[in-house]
Coordinates of C-alpha atoms and ligand atoms in Angstrom, one line a residue:
X1 CA 35.5 -21.5 51.9
X2 CA 33.5 -22.0 48.8
X3 CA 31.0 -19.5 50.3
X4 CA 33.8 -17.1 50.9
X5 CA 35.0 -17.2 47.3
X6 CA 31.5 -16.8 46.1
X7 CA 31.0 -13.8 48.3
X8 CA 34.4 -12.2 47.2
X9 CA 33.4 -12.9 43.6
X10 CA 30.2 -10.9 44.0
X11 CA 32.0 -8.1 45.7
X12 CA 34.5 -7.9 42.8
X13 CA 31.8 -7.9 40.2
X14 CA 30.2 -4.9 42.0
X15 CA 33.5 -3.1 42.3
X16 CA 34.2 -3.6 38.6
X17 CA 30.9 -2.0 37.7
X18 CA 31.4 0.8 40.2
X19 CA 34.9 1.6 39.0
X20 CA 34.6 1.1 35.2
X21 CA 30.9 1.2 34.4
X22 CA 28.0 -1.0 33.5
X23 CA 29.7 -2.5 30.5
X24 CA 31.9 -4.6 32.9
X25 CA 28.9 -6.2 34.5
X26 CA 29.4 -10.0 34.7
X27 CA 33.2 -9.8 34.2
X28 CA 35.0 -12.7 35.8
X29 CA 37.4 -11.3 38.4
X30 CA 39.6 -14.4 37.9
X31 CA 39.8 -15.1 41.6
X32 CA 42.2 -17.9 42.5
X33 CA 44.0 -19.2 45.5
X34 CA 47.2 -17.2 46.0
X35 CA 50.2 -18.7 44.2
X36 CA 52.2 -18.3 47.4
X37 CA 50.9 -18.1 50.9
X38 CA 53.1 -15.1 51.6
X39 CA 51.0 -13.0 49.2
X40 CA 47.9 -13.9 51.1
X41 CA 45.0 -16.3 50.5
X42 CA 43.6 -15.3 47.2
X43 CA 44.5 -13.3 44.3
X44 CA 42.5 -11.6 41.6
X45 CA 44.0 -11.5 38.1
X46 CA 41.3 -9.5 36.4
X47 CA 43.4 -6.3 35.9
X48 CA 45.7 -7.9 33.5
X49 CA 42.9 -9.2 31.3
X50 CA 41.2 -5.8 31.1
X51 CA 44.3 -3.7 30.1
X52 CA 43.5 -3.8 26.4
X53 CA 39.8 -3.3 26.7
X54 CA 40.2 -0.3 29.1
X55 CA 43.3 1.1 27.5
X56 CA 45.0 1.3 30.9
X57 CA 48.0 -0.2 32.6
X58 CA 47.0 -3.2 34.7
X59 CA 48.4 -1.8 37.9
X60 CA 46.3 1.4 37.5
X61 CA 43.3 -0.8 36.9
X62 CA 44.0 -2.8 40.0
X63 CA 44.6 0.4 42.1
X64 CA 41.3 1.9 41.0
X65 CA 39.4 -1.4 41.5
X66 CA 40.5 -1.8 45.1
X67 CA 39.2 1.6 45.9
X68 CA 35.7 0.4 45.1
X69 CA 36.2 -3.1 46.6
X70 CA 34.3 -3.6 49.8
X71 CA 35.7 -6.8 51.5
X72 CA 36.5 -5.5 54.9
X73 CA 34.2 -7.9 56.6
X74 CA 36.4 -10.9 55.7
X75 CA 39.7 -9.5 54.4
X76 CA 42.5 -7.3 55.4
X77 CA 42.9 -4.2 53.1
X78 CA 43.7 -5.6 49.6
X79 CA 47.1 -4.8 48.1
X80 CA 48.4 -4.6 44.6
X81 CA 51.5 -6.4 43.6
X82 CA 53.7 -7.0 40.6
X83 CA 52.1 -6.4 37.2
X84 CA 48.7 -5.8 38.8
X85 CA 47.7 -8.8 41.0
X86 CA 45.3 -8.0 43.7
X87 CA 46.2 -9.9 46.9
X88 CA 43.7 -10.7 49.5
X89 CA 44.3 -12.0 53.0
X90 CA 41.5 -13.3 55.2
X91 CA 41.1 -11.7 58.5
X92 CA 41.8 -13.9 61.5
X93 CA 38.5 -12.9 63.1
X94 CA 36.7 -14.0 60.0
X95 CA 38.4 -17.4 60.1
X96 CA 37.5 -17.8 63.7
X97 CA 33.9 -17.1 62.9
X98 CA 34.0 -19.6 60.1
X99 CA 35.5 -22.3 62.4
X100 CA 32.8 -21.6 64.9
X101 CA 30.2 -22.4 62.2
X102 CA 32.0 -25.6 61.5
X103 CA 31.4 -26.7 65.1
X104 CA 27.7 -26.3 64.8
X105 CA 25.5 -29.2 63.7
X106 CA 26.6 -32.6 62.5
X107 CA 27.7 -31.6 59.0
X108 CA 30.7 -29.5 59.9
X109 CA 28.8 -26.5 58.8
X110 CA 28.6 -27.7 55.3
X111 CA 25.4 -26.7 53.5
X112 CA 23.3 -29.1 51.4
X113 CA 23.0 -28.2 47.7
X114 CA 20.3 -25.7 46.9
X115 CA 19.6 -27.5 43.7
X116 CA 19.2 -31.2 44.5
X117 CA 19.2 -33.5 41.5
X118 CA 18.0 -36.9 40.7
X119 CA 21.2 -38.7 39.9
X120 CA 22.0 -42.3 38.8
X121 CA 25.4 -43.7 39.4
X122 CA 25.8 -46.8 37.3
X123 CA 28.8 -48.6 38.7
X124 CA 30.4 -52.0 39.6
X125 CA 28.3 -53.9 37.0
X126 CA 30.1 -57.3 36.8
X127 CA 29.0 -60.1 34.5
X128 CA 27.2 -63.2 35.7
X129 CA 29.1 -66.4 35.4
X130 CA 32.3 -64.6 35.1
X131 CA 34.5 -63.7 37.9
X132 CA 34.3 -60.1 39.1
X133 CA 37.8 -58.7 38.2
X134 CA 40.0 -55.8 39.2
X135 CA 38.3 -53.5 36.6
X136 CA 35.0 -54.1 38.4
X137 CA 36.8 -53.4 41.7
X138 CA 37.9 -50.0 40.4
X139 CA 34.4 -49.2 39.2
X140 CA 32.9 -50.3 42.5
X141 CA 35.3 -48.2 44.6
X142 CA 35.2 -45.1 42.4
X143 CA 31.4 -45.3 41.8
X144 CA 30.7 -45.8 45.5
X145 CA 32.8 -42.8 46.5
X146 CA 31.1 -40.6 43.9
X147 CA 27.7 -41.7 45.1
X148 CA 28.7 -41.0 48.7
X149 CA 29.8 -37.4 47.8
X150 CA 26.7 -36.7 45.8
X151 CA 24.5 -38.1 48.6
X152 CA 26.2 -36.0 51.2
X153 CA 25.8 -32.9 49.0
X154 CA 22.1 -33.6 49.2
X155 CA 21.3 -35.1 45.8
X156 CA 18.9 -38.0 45.4
X157 CA 21.1 -40.8 44.2
X158 CA 20.1 -44.1 42.7
X159 CA 22.9 -46.5 42.8
X160 CA 22.5 -49.0 39.9
X161 CA 24.3 -52.3 39.3
X162 CA 24.0 -52.9 35.5
X163 CA 24.9 -56.5 35.8
X164 CA 25.6 -58.5 32.6
X165 CA 23.0 -61.1 33.3
X166 CA 21.7 -61.8 29.8
X167 CA 23.0 -62.8 26.5
X168 CA 24.4 -65.6 24.4
X169 CA 26.8 -66.8 27.2
X170 CA 23.9 -68.3 29.0
X171 CA 23.1 -70.5 25.9
X172 CA 26.6 -71.9 26.1
X173 CA 26.7 -72.3 29.8
X174 CA 23.3 -73.9 30.3
X175 CA 23.9 -76.3 27.4
X176 CA 27.2 -77.3 28.9
X177 CA 25.8 -77.7 32.4
X178 CA 22.9 -79.8 31.1
X179 CA 25.4 -82.5 30.1
X180 CA 28.2 -82.0 32.6
X181 CA 26.5 -81.0 35.8
X182 CA 22.7 -81.0 35.6
X183 CA 22.3 -80.5 39.3
X184 CA 23.6 -77.0 39.0
X185 CA 20.5 -76.1 36.9
X186 CA 18.0 -77.3 39.4
X187 CA 19.5 -77.0 42.8
X188 CA 20.5 -73.9 44.5
X189 CA 23.9 -73.8 46.0
X190 CA 25.2 -76.6 43.9
X191 CA 27.9 -74.4 42.5
X192 CA 30.5 -71.9 43.7
X193 CA 31.2 -68.9 41.5
X194 CA 34.7 -70.3 41.1
X195 CA 33.2 -73.5 39.5
X196 CA 30.9 -71.4 37.4
X197 CA 33.8 -69.5 36.0
X198 CA 35.5 -72.9 35.2
X199 CA 32.4 -74.2 33.6
X200 CA 32.1 -71.1 31.6
X201 CA 35.6 -71.5 30.2
X202 CA 34.9 -75.2 29.3
X203 CA 31.6 -74.2 27.7
X204 CA 33.3 -71.6 25.6
X205 CA 35.8 -74.2 24.5
X206 CA 33.1 -76.6 23.4
X207 CA 31.3 -73.8 21.7
X208 CA 34.3 -73.0 19.6
X209 CA 35.2 -76.6 18.7
X210 CA 31.9 -78.5 18.3
X211 CA 29.3 -77.5 15.7
X212 CA 26.6 -79.6 17.2
X213 CA 27.2 -78.0 20.6
X214 CA 27.1 -74.6 19.0
X215 CA 23.7 -75.3 17.5
X216 CA 22.4 -76.6 20.8
X217 CA 23.6 -73.5 22.6
X218 CA 21.8 -71.4 20.0
X219 CA 18.6 -73.3 20.6
X220 CA 19.0 -72.7 24.3
X221 CA 19.2 -69.0 23.8
X222 CA 16.1 -69.2 21.7
X223 CA 14.4 -71.1 24.5
X224 CA 15.6 -68.6 27.1
X225 CA 14.3 -65.6 25.0
X226 CA 11.0 -67.4 24.4
X227 CA 10.6 -67.7 28.2
X228 CA 10.8 -71.5 28.4
X229 CA 10.2 -72.2 32.1
X230 CA 12.9 -74.8 32.6
X231 CA 15.6 -72.8 30.8
X232 CA 14.5 -69.6 32.7
X233 CA 14.7 -71.5 36.0
X234 CA 18.3 -72.6 35.1
X235 CA 19.2 -69.0 34.2
X236 CA 17.7 -67.7 37.5
X237 CA 19.8 -70.2 39.5
X238 CA 23.0 -69.3 37.8
X239 CA 22.3 -65.6 38.4
X240 CA 21.6 -66.3 42.0
X241 CA 24.9 -68.1 42.4
X242 CA 26.8 -65.2 41.0
X243 CA 24.8 -62.7 42.9
X244 CA 25.7 -64.3 46.2
X245 CA 29.4 -64.2 45.4
X246 CA 29.2 -60.6 44.3
X247 CA 27.4 -59.8 47.5
X248 CA 30.2 -61.2 49.6
X249 CA 32.5 -58.7 48.0
X250 CA 30.1 -55.8 48.5
X251 CA 29.7 -56.7 52.1
X252 CA 33.4 -56.7 52.7
X253 CA 33.7 -53.4 51.0
X254 CA 30.6 -51.9 52.6
X255 CA 29.0 -51.2 49.2
X256 CA 25.3 -50.5 48.9
X257 CA 24.0 -51.0 45.4
X258 CA 20.7 -52.0 43.7
X259 CA 20.8 -54.6 41.0
X260 CA 19.1 -53.7 37.8
X261 CA 20.8 -55.9 35.3
X262 CA 20.7 -56.1 31.5
X263 CA 17.8 -58.6 31.7
X264 CA 15.6 -55.9 33.2
X265 CA 15.6 -54.0 30.0
X266 CA 14.9 -57.2 27.9
X267 CA 11.2 -56.6 27.3
X268 CA 12.0 -53.0 26.1
X269 CA 14.4 -54.0 23.4
X270 CA 12.0 -54.6 20.5
X271 CA 10.4 -51.2 21.3
X272 CA 13.8 -49.5 21.0
X273 CA 14.4 -50.9 17.5
X274 CA 10.8 -50.2 16.4
X275 CA 11.0 -46.6 17.5
X276 CA 14.4 -46.0 15.9
X277 CA 12.8 -47.4 12.7
X278 CA 9.7 -45.1 13.0
X279 CA 12.1 -42.1 13.4
X280 CA 13.8 -43.1 10.2
X281 CA 17.1 -43.7 11.8
X282 CA 17.3 -47.4 11.2
X283 CA 19.2 -48.9 8.2
X284 CA 19.5 -52.6 7.3
X285 CA 23.1 -53.6 6.6
X286 CA 23.9 -57.2 5.7
X287 CA 20.8 -58.4 7.6
X288 CA 21.7 -56.4 10.7
X289 CA 19.6 -53.4 11.9
X290 CA 21.8 -50.5 12.6
X291 CA 22.1 -46.7 12.9
X292 CA 24.9 -45.0 11.0
X293 CA 26.9 -42.8 13.4
X294 CA 28.0 -39.2 12.8
X295 CA 31.6 -38.6 13.5
X296 CA 32.6 -42.2 13.8
X297 CA 34.3 -43.6 10.7
X298 CA 36.2 -46.7 9.7
X299 CA 39.7 -46.7 8.1
X300 CA 38.2 -45.9 4.7
X301 CA 36.4 -42.9 6.1
X302 CA 33.0 -44.4 5.8
X303 CA 30.5 -43.9 8.7
X304 CA 30.4 -46.7 11.2
X305 CA 27.1 -48.4 12.1
X306 CA 25.9 -49.0 15.6
X307 CA 24.2 -52.4 15.4
X308 CA 21.0 -52.6 17.4
X309 CA 19.7 -55.9 16.2
X310 CA 22.0 -58.7 14.8
X311 CA 21.0 -60.6 11.7
X312 CA 19.9 -63.6 13.8
X313 CA 17.4 -61.3 15.6
X314 CA 19.4 -61.0 18.8
X315 CA 20.0 -57.7 20.6
X316 CA 23.3 -56.6 22.1
X317 CA 25.0 -54.5 24.7
X318 CA 24.3 -51.2 22.9
X319 CA 20.6 -52.0 22.4
X320 CA 20.4 -52.6 26.2
X321 CA 22.1 -49.3 27.0
X322 CA 19.7 -47.5 24.6
X323 CA 16.8 -49.0 26.5
X324 CA 18.4 -48.2 29.8
X325 CA 19.0 -44.6 29.0
X326 CA 15.5 -44.1 27.8
X327 CA 14.1 -45.8 30.9
X328 CA 16.3 -43.7 33.2
X329 CA 15.1 -40.5 31.6
X330 CA 11.5 -41.4 31.3
X331 CA 10.8 -43.6 34.3
X332 CA 13.6 -42.7 36.8
X333 CA 13.4 -39.0 35.8
X334 CA 17.1 -38.8 36.0
X335 CA 18.8 -35.4 35.6
X336 CA 22.4 -36.6 35.8
X337 CA 23.4 -40.1 34.9
X338 CA 27.0 -41.2 35.7
X339 CA 28.5 -44.3 34.2
X340 CA 31.7 -45.6 35.8
X341 CA 33.6 -48.0 33.5
X342 CA 37.0 -48.5 32.1
X343 CA 38.1 -46.0 29.5
X344 CA 37.8 -48.6 26.8
X345 CA 34.1 -48.1 26.8
X346 CA 34.2 -44.4 26.0
X347 CA 33.2 -45.0 22.4
X348 CA 30.4 -47.3 23.3
X349 CA 28.8 -44.7 25.4
X350 CA 29.5 -41.8 23.0
X351 CA 27.8 -43.9 20.3
X352 CA 24.8 -45.0 22.3
X353 CA 24.2 -41.5 23.6
X354 CA 24.5 -40.0 20.1
X355 CA 21.8 -42.4 18.8
X356 CA 19.6 -41.7 21.9
X357 CA 20.1 -37.9 21.4
X358 CA 19.2 -38.1 17.7
X359 CA 16.1 -40.1 18.6
X360 CA 15.1 -37.3 20.9
X361 CA 15.3 -39.4 24.0
X362 CA 17.6 -37.1 25.9
X363 CA 16.2 -33.7 26.9
X364 CA 18.6 -30.8 27.3
X365 CA 18.1 -30.8 31.0
X366 CA 19.6 -34.3 31.3
X367 CA 23.4 -34.7 31.6
X368 CA 25.0 -38.1 30.8
X369 CA 28.5 -38.5 31.9
X370 CA 31.0 -41.3 31.4
X371 CA 33.5 -41.5 34.2
X372 CA 36.3 -43.5 32.7
X373 CA 39.3 -45.1 34.5
X374 CA 42.5 -46.6 33.4
X375 CA 43.6 -50.3 33.7
X376 CA 45.0 -51.9 36.8
X377 CA 48.6 -53.0 36.3
X378 CA 51.0 -55.1 38.3
X379 CA 54.2 -53.7 39.5
X380 CA 55.9 -54.8 36.3
X381 CA 53.6 -52.5 34.4
X382 CA 51.7 -55.4 32.8
X383 CA 48.1 -56.3 33.2
X384 CA 47.5 -57.3 36.9
X385 CA 47.7 -61.1 37.1
X386 CA 48.6 -63.8 39.6
X387 CA 52.1 -65.2 39.5
X388 CA 50.8 -68.1 37.4
X389 CA 49.2 -65.7 35.0
X390 CA 45.5 -66.0 36.0
X391 CA 43.1 -63.2 36.8
X392 CA 43.3 -62.3 40.4
X393 CA 40.2 -63.2 42.4
X394 CA 38.9 -60.2 44.4
X395 CA 38.4 -62.2 47.5
X396 CA 42.1 -63.3 47.4
X397 CA 43.2 -59.7 46.7
X398 CA 41.3 -58.4 49.8
X399 CA 42.6 -61.3 51.9
X400 CA 46.1 -60.6 50.9
X401 CA 45.8 -56.9 51.7
X402 CA 44.5 -57.7 55.2
X403 CA 47.1 -60.4 55.8
X404 CA 49.9 -57.9 55.0
X405 CA 48.3 -55.2 57.1
X406 CA 48.3 -57.8 59.9
X407 CA 52.0 -58.6 59.5
X408 CA 52.9 -54.9 59.5
X409 CA 50.8 -54.4 62.6
X410 CA 52.2 -57.3 64.5
X411 CA 55.7 -56.1 63.8
X412 CA 54.9 -52.7 65.0
X413 CA 53.2 -54.0 68.2
X414 CA 56.3 -56.1 68.9
X415 CA 58.6 -53.1 68.5
X416 CA 56.5 -50.9 70.7
X417 CA 56.1 -53.8 73.2
X418 CA 52.3 -53.4 73.1
X419 CA 50.0 -56.3 73.8
X420 CA 46.7 -56.2 72.1
X421 CA 43.8 -58.7 71.9
X422 CA 43.2 -60.9 68.9
X423 CA 40.0 -59.0 68.3
X424 CA 41.8 -55.7 68.2
X425 CA 44.4 -57.1 65.8
X426 CA 41.8 -58.6 63.5
X427 CA 39.8 -55.4 63.4
X428 CA 42.7 -53.1 62.8
X429 CA 44.2 -55.3 60.1
X430 CA 40.8 -55.6 58.3
X431 CA 40.1 -51.9 58.3
X432 CA 43.7 -51.0 57.3
X433 CA 43.8 -53.6 54.5
X434 CA 40.4 -52.7 53.0
X435 CA 41.0 -49.0 53.4
X436 CA 44.4 -49.3 51.8
X437 CA 43.0 -51.0 48.7
X438 CA 40.2 -48.4 48.4
X439 CA 42.4 -45.4 49.0
X440 CA 45.2 -46.5 46.7
X441 CA 42.6 -46.6 43.9
X442 CA 40.9 -43.4 44.8
X443 CA 44.0 -41.3 45.3
X444 CA 45.1 -41.8 41.7
X445 CA 43.8 -39.6 38.9
X446 CA 41.3 -42.2 37.8
X447 CA 42.0 -41.6 34.1
X448 CA 45.6 -42.9 34.4
X449 CA 46.5 -46.6 34.6
X450 CA 46.9 -47.6 38.1
X451 CA 49.8 -49.8 39.4
X452 CA 48.7 -52.1 42.1
X453 CA 51.3 -52.4 44.9
X454 CA 50.5 -53.8 48.3
X455 CA 53.7 -52.3 49.7
X456 CA 52.9 -48.7 48.6
X457 CA 49.3 -48.8 49.6
X458 CA 50.1 -50.1 53.1
X459 CA 53.0 -47.7 53.8
X460 CA 52.6 -45.6 56.9
X461 CA 54.1 -42.6 55.3
X462 CA 52.9 -40.9 52.1
X463 CA 49.5 -40.4 50.5
X464 CA 48.1 -43.6 51.8
X465 CA 45.1 -44.8 53.9
X466 CA 47.3 -45.8 56.9
X467 CA 48.8 -42.3 57.0
X468 CA 45.4 -40.7 57.2
X469 CA 44.1 -43.2 59.7
X470 CA 47.1 -42.6 61.8
X471 CA 46.5 -38.8 61.8
X472 CA 42.9 -39.5 63.0
X473 CA 44.1 -41.9 65.7
X474 CA 46.7 -39.5 66.8
X475 CA 43.9 -37.0 67.8
X476 CA 42.0 -39.7 69.6
X477 CA 45.3 -40.4 71.4
X478 CA 45.5 -36.8 72.6
X479 CA 42.0 -37.1 73.9
X480 CA 42.8 -40.3 75.8
X481 CA 46.1 -39.0 77.3
X482 CA 44.5 -35.8 78.4
X483 CA 41.3 -37.4 79.6
X484 CA 39.4 -34.9 77.4
X485 CA 36.1 -35.8 75.8
X486 CA 36.4 -34.1 72.4
X487 CA 32.7 -34.2 71.8
X488 CA 32.2 -32.0 74.8
X489 CA 34.1 -29.1 73.3
X490 CA 31.6 -26.4 72.5
X491 CA 31.6 -23.5 70.0
X492 CA 31.6 -21.1 73.1
X493 CA 35.3 -21.1 73.7
X494 CA 37.0 -19.3 70.8
X495 CA 39.6 -20.9 68.6
X496 CA 42.7 -18.7 68.9
X497 CA 44.9 -18.6 65.8
X498 CA 48.3 -17.3 67.0
X499 CA 50.9 -19.6 65.6
X500 CA 51.5 -19.9 61.9
X501 CA 50.8 -23.7 61.9
X502 CA 47.5 -23.0 63.6
X503 CA 46.5 -20.5 61.0
X504 CA 47.5 -22.8 58.2
X505 CA 45.6 -25.7 59.7
X506 CA 42.5 -23.6 60.2
X507 CA 42.6 -22.4 56.6
X508 CA 42.8 -25.9 55.4
X509 CA 39.9 -27.0 57.5
X510 CA 37.8 -24.4 55.9
X511 CA 38.6 -25.5 52.4
X512 CA 36.7 -28.8 52.7
X513 CA 33.5 -27.4 51.2
X514 CA 35.4 -26.2 48.2
X515 CA 36.9 -29.6 47.6
X516 CA 33.6 -31.3 47.9
X517 CA 32.1 -28.9 45.4
X518 CA 34.9 -29.8 43.0
X519 CA 34.3 -33.6 43.4
X520 CA 30.6 -33.1 42.9
X521 CA 31.2 -31.2 39.7
X522 CA 34.1 -33.1 38.1
X523 CA 33.8 -36.5 39.7
X524 CA 37.5 -36.9 40.6
X525 CA 37.7 -38.4 44.1
X526 CA 41.5 -38.1 44.1
X527 CA 41.0 -34.4 44.8
X528 CA 39.4 -35.3 48.1
X529 CA 42.2 -37.7 48.9
X530 CA 44.8 -35.0 48.1
X531 CA 42.9 -32.6 50.4
X532 CA 42.8 -35.1 53.3
X533 CA 46.5 -35.8 52.8
X534 CA 47.4 -32.2 53.0
X535 CA 45.1 -31.7 55.9
X536 CA 46.9 -34.5 57.8
X537 CA 50.2 -33.0 57.0
X538 CA 49.1 -29.6 58.2
X539 CA 47.8 -31.2 61.4
X540 CA 51.1 -33.0 62.0
X541 CA 53.0 -29.8 61.5
X542 CA 50.7 -28.1 63.9
X543 CA 51.1 -30.9 66.4
X544 CA 54.9 -30.9 66.2
X545 CA 55.1 -27.1 66.8
X546 CA 52.2 -26.4 69.2
X547 CA 51.9 -28.2 72.5
X548 CA 48.3 -29.1 73.1
X549 CA 47.7 -30.7 76.5
X550 CA 50.6 -28.9 78.0
X551 CA 49.5 -25.4 76.9
X552 CA 47.8 -22.9 79.2
X553 CA 44.2 -22.1 79.0
X554 CA 42.6 -20.7 76.9
X555 CA 45.2 -21.9 74.3
X556 CA 44.8 -25.5 75.5
X557 CA 41.1 -25.7 74.8
X558 CA 41.5 -23.8 71.5
X559 CA 44.1 -26.3 70.3
X560 CA 42.1 -29.2 71.4
X561 CA 39.2 -27.8 69.4
X562 CA 41.4 -27.4 66.4
X563 CA 42.5 -31.0 66.8
X564 CA 38.9 -32.2 67.2
X565 CA 37.8 -30.4 64.1
X566 CA 40.6 -31.9 62.2
X567 CA 39.6 -35.4 63.3
X568 CA 36.0 -34.8 62.4
X569 CA 37.0 -33.5 59.0
X570 CA 39.2 -36.5 58.4
X571 CA 36.5 -38.9 59.5
X572 CA 33.8 -37.3 57.3
X573 CA 36.2 -37.0 54.4
X574 CA 37.3 -40.6 54.7
X575 CA 33.7 -41.8 55.0
X576 CA 32.9 -40.2 51.7
X577 CA 35.7 -42.4 50.2
X578 CA 34.0 -45.4 51.8
X579 CA 36.7 -45.6 54.5
X580 CA 36.0 -46.0 58.2
X581 CA 38.4 -44.7 60.9
X582 CA 40.1 -46.4 63.9
X583 CA 40.1 -44.9 67.3
X584 CA 43.4 -46.7 68.0
X585 CA 45.7 -48.5 65.7
Ligands
LIG1 N1 29.0 -55.2 32.5 C1 29.9 -54.3 31.9 C2 31.3 -54.7 31.9 O1 31.6 -55.6 32.7 C3 29.8 -52.9 32.5 C4 28.4 -52.2 32.4 C5 28.5 -50.7 32.6 N2 27.2 -50.1 32.5 C6 26.5 -49.9 31.4 N3 25.3 -49.3 31.5 N4 26.9 -50.3 30.2 O2 32.1 -54.2 31.2

């Protein structure tokens, strides 16, 4: 009903001018959803805010305003309540018309944006030779959902994986492998990512303990940067190993992403430093090249530097992000760039973007946004770890979720004395397990820390994936029981809104576009989850009160259509969270 609100907004603006004169042109009518459904659907609070300016009592303002308000096409006659609230109730006819539009086309009547943008979503972005951890899982799930919503709205989205595939860690790792496991550097598939992570730990240990090793590792970095073919070949192999293991996770999660790692920007780094120098922003501090930041100070209150080239000549994470932002603006022509990382990187981005802005690399038309999220915690509130205190491997985490979903399912089948094939059980357990992991993450306000609990995410009741999947499957169950092909229901037969629960469900269905608009603007997928949860609840209330298959015509078809629209909305909404539905579960 985003369109409805926009329309009401316009009508209010006109009425304000008609009632009180030109000087009120552009006044915000302060139109919000009604605080209580018994007052109607929307309320306008503008009368209170104008009392002083107009020197009138708010109630009198409201009374005068509604005489000029022309909303009869969609609302019952407006009423004034309390201190001067204007209450609006949508007409049932109007709602029926809107529902009809939802039935047309394959997008549930949802329009594409009129202002499509070129958007980059920078997400997932694990580091080569290190295991992808739960933080990357959050970034992957949240970033994917944001990308899906923006794509659906009609934006041109470039999904980028800013993989950490360059840097001093390769010096260490390659040096270590040369002595410990040379085959890994010449032969594809010689290593599993698990081994690579082990090797990485050992290499780090050698690096910290052994001076000669340290020197050799530095030499290797120099060789790598100088483009030495054998070293590059080793680097490429290591990246390939990691890439394959990341891809396995992406496949399981149905994530589509383009790799454009840190190494991609490597050739551009000297230019970044040179240009900062030409602009007079560069300062040499103890051999390092840096830009002093505005608004970032150390304990002594002195400005902090952002180092862009270390004293040994090497570049760092920030230099790469400077090159990346410039590339994205100039080459990708991005208008909105969204970076999905843990909240701990907020300063990093603020600093890099400040320097880029001062260098004049970010036109006003470009919006850069950090989408931060909190840390993943175990049920004890501490950092999420395995029982033995190791970081949890994502493959294991997904396996575990699926295994538990399977146990739950098998118990349920036994109780219901249902016999299902092994294929069915596998499929349902996989979808439920993966969906539960995704949904649990997305349904939280992403800025808070997130407590990982298999039991909570797999619960059949509550704001969980299984609850939503179940509501969808319930509708499919109605269609099977009644032998009705829901896709054959046409907009020709009207949806009758007689019962309160029908009306409440219909109104909720029509709020989908509003919610999508919010997610598009603020990038909080939990709003979409909340919406789908409430929609499922409204549906269940409707289904408890209103017989569907047993109702007489035309009520029967009307209710079937409402149920079908609910299922379609759930399916589409869940798909925007990266979750697929089950016809039966
Ligand atoms: N690789 C980084 C990490 O693991 C995340 C990269 C995020 N994107 C970026 N453009 N800096 O923390």
